[in-house]
Amino acid sequence: MNSNIVTLYHGTTHDFSAIDSSLGNPYKDFGRGFYTSRTESQAINLAIRNREIANGRLSISSTNEKVAAWLYVYEFDMQFLNFLNFKEFKKPDLQWVDFIVSNRSNPKFRHGYDMVIGPAANDDTQVTL
């Protein structure tokens, strides 16, 4: 077993076959991107919450359409970090807060990292990657 391999989870209401980080929502903690978690339950809960929100909106428009929840599972070799421009926040400190505020509030802010690792502000600070 390779100890450098981590399992990552992505919970969503979208069915897709290829990752496209440009489709991510803007103004998120680490900017527009593709968010994963090392915690399966966190990804599942996010997918379910977003499904409920979407289905609530659809019920207002009196449509019979329903949105599904999806869980994607990935294996990532942490050795690939050696080839990426990444930023890691070990804990939620002032630098982390400044980074999140910049991403959430400034539409012109672009951090330039390939990957950002650290706690998310909106979900009991479980580690996300």
PDB file of N, CA, C and O in Angstrom, residues 3 8 33-34 38 48 52 75 84 90 92 95 103 109-110 117:
ATOM      1  N   SER A   3       1.702   4.820   0.978  1.00  0.00           N
ATOM      2  CA  SER A   3       1.281   5.743   2.032  1.00  0.00           C
ATOM      3  C   SER A   3       1.122   7.174   1.517  1.00  0.00           C
ATOM      4  O   SER A   3       0.638   8.028   2.232  1.00  0.00           O
ATOM      5  N   LEU A   8      -9.921  11.091  -1.694  1.00  0.00           N
ATOM      6  CA  LEU A   8     -10.621  12.372  -1.660  1.00  0.00           C
ATOM      7  C   LEU A   8     -12.047  12.171  -2.166  1.00  0.00           C
ATOM      8  O   LEU A   8     -12.288  11.347  -3.056  1.00  0.00           O
ATOM      9  N   GLY A  33     -12.925  26.704  -8.181  1.00  0.00           N
ATOM     10  CA  GLY A  33     -12.138  25.494  -8.340  1.00  0.00           C
ATOM     11  C   GLY A  33     -12.955  24.251  -8.112  1.00  0.00           C
ATOM     12  O   GLY A  33     -14.184  24.284  -8.049  1.00  0.00           O
ATOM     13  N   PHE A  34     -12.277  23.146  -7.970  1.00  0.00           N
ATOM     14  CA  PHE A  34     -12.879  21.842  -7.730  1.00  0.00           C
ATOM     15  C   PHE A  34     -12.520  21.443  -6.305  1.00  0.00           C
ATOM     16  O   PHE A  34     -11.356  21.212  -5.987  1.00  0.00           O
ATOM     17  N   ARG A  38     -11.237  15.055   2.506  1.00  0.00           N
ATOM     18  CA  ARG A  38     -10.733  13.746   2.939  1.00  0.00           C
ATOM     19  C   ARG A  38     -11.794  13.010   3.758  1.00  0.00           C
ATOM     20  O   ARG A  38     -11.615  11.850   4.095  1.00  0.00           O
ATOM     21  N   ILE A  48     -26.051  16.385  -0.305  1.00  0.00           N
ATOM     22  CA  ILE A  48     -27.447  16.312   0.138  1.00  0.00           C
ATOM     23  C   ILE A  48     -28.005  17.708   0.396  1.00  0.00           C
ATOM     24  O   ILE A  48     -29.130  18.024  -0.004  1.00  0.00           O
ATOM     25  N   GLU A  52     -31.123  19.397  -1.647  1.00  0.00           N
ATOM     26  CA  GLU A  52     -32.332  19.901  -0.995  1.00  0.00           C
ATOM     27  C   GLU A  52     -32.610  21.353  -1.385  1.00  0.00           C
ATOM     28  O   GLU A  52     -33.759  21.730  -1.623  1.00  0.00           O
ATOM     29  N   GLU A  75      -8.467   8.989  -5.866  1.00  0.00           N
ATOM     30  CA  GLU A  75      -7.223   8.723  -5.161  1.00  0.00           C
ATOM     31  C   GLU A  75      -6.179   9.701  -5.697  1.00  0.00           C
ATOM     32  O   GLU A  75      -6.040   9.864  -6.911  1.00  0.00           O
ATOM     33  N   LEU A  84       3.356  20.808  -8.427  1.00  0.00           N
ATOM     34  CA  LEU A  84       2.299  21.820  -8.424  1.00  0.00           C
ATOM     35  C   LEU A  84       2.707  23.039  -7.620  1.00  0.00           C
ATOM     36  O   LEU A  84       3.484  22.946  -6.674  1.00  0.00           O
ATOM     37  N   LYS A  90      -2.091  25.020   7.458  1.00  0.00           N
ATOM     38  CA  LYS A  90      -2.122  23.953   8.460  1.00  0.00           C
ATOM     39  C   LYS A  90      -3.251  24.158   9.468  1.00  0.00           C
ATOM     40  O   LYS A  90      -3.757  23.208  10.041  1.00  0.00           O
ATOM     41  N   PRO A  92      -6.512  27.320  10.778  1.00  0.00           N
ATOM     42  CA  PRO A  92      -7.194  28.580  10.466  1.00  0.00           C
ATOM     43  C   PRO A  92      -6.592  29.739  11.265  1.00  0.00           C
ATOM     44  O   PRO A  92      -6.967  29.992  12.398  1.00  0.00           O
ATOM     45  N   GLN A  95      -3.549  34.563   8.351  1.00  0.00           N
ATOM     46  CA  GLN A  95      -3.210  34.466   6.927  1.00  0.00           C
ATOM     47  C   GLN A  95      -4.316  33.721   6.177  1.00  0.00           C
ATOM     48  O   GLN A  95      -4.712  34.098   5.077  1.00  0.00           O
ATOM     49  N   ASN A 103     -10.735  35.853  -1.463  1.00  0.00           N
ATOM     50  CA  ASN A 103     -11.437  35.007  -2.439  1.00  0.00           C
ATOM     51  C   ASN A 103     -12.939  35.247  -2.442  1.00  0.00           C
ATOM     52  O   ASN A 103     -13.568  35.218  -3.486  1.00  0.00           O
ATOM     53  N   PHE A 109      -9.492  39.164  -7.464  1.00  0.00           N
ATOM     54  CA  PHE A 109      -8.436  38.422  -6.779  1.00  0.00           C
ATOM     55  C   PHE A 109      -8.218  37.068  -7.446  1.00  0.00           C
ATOM     56  O   PHE A 109      -9.148  36.305  -7.653  1.00  0.00           O
ATOM     57  N   ARG A 110      -6.983  36.773  -7.810  1.00  0.00           N
ATOM     58  CA  ARG A 110      -6.586  35.473  -8.377  1.00  0.00           C
ATOM     59  C   ARG A 110      -5.322  35.055  -7.641  1.00  0.00           C
ATOM     60  O   ARG A 110      -4.297  35.715  -7.741  1.00  0.00           O
ATOM     61  N   ILE A 117      -4.703  23.729   0.012  1.00  0.00           N
ATOM     62  CA  ILE A 117      -5.032  22.708   0.997  1.00  0.00           C
ATOM     63  C   ILE A 117      -5.255  23.402   2.333  1.00  0.00           C
ATOM     64  O   ILE A 117      -4.463  24.249   2.735  1.00  0.00           O
TER      65      ILE A 117
END
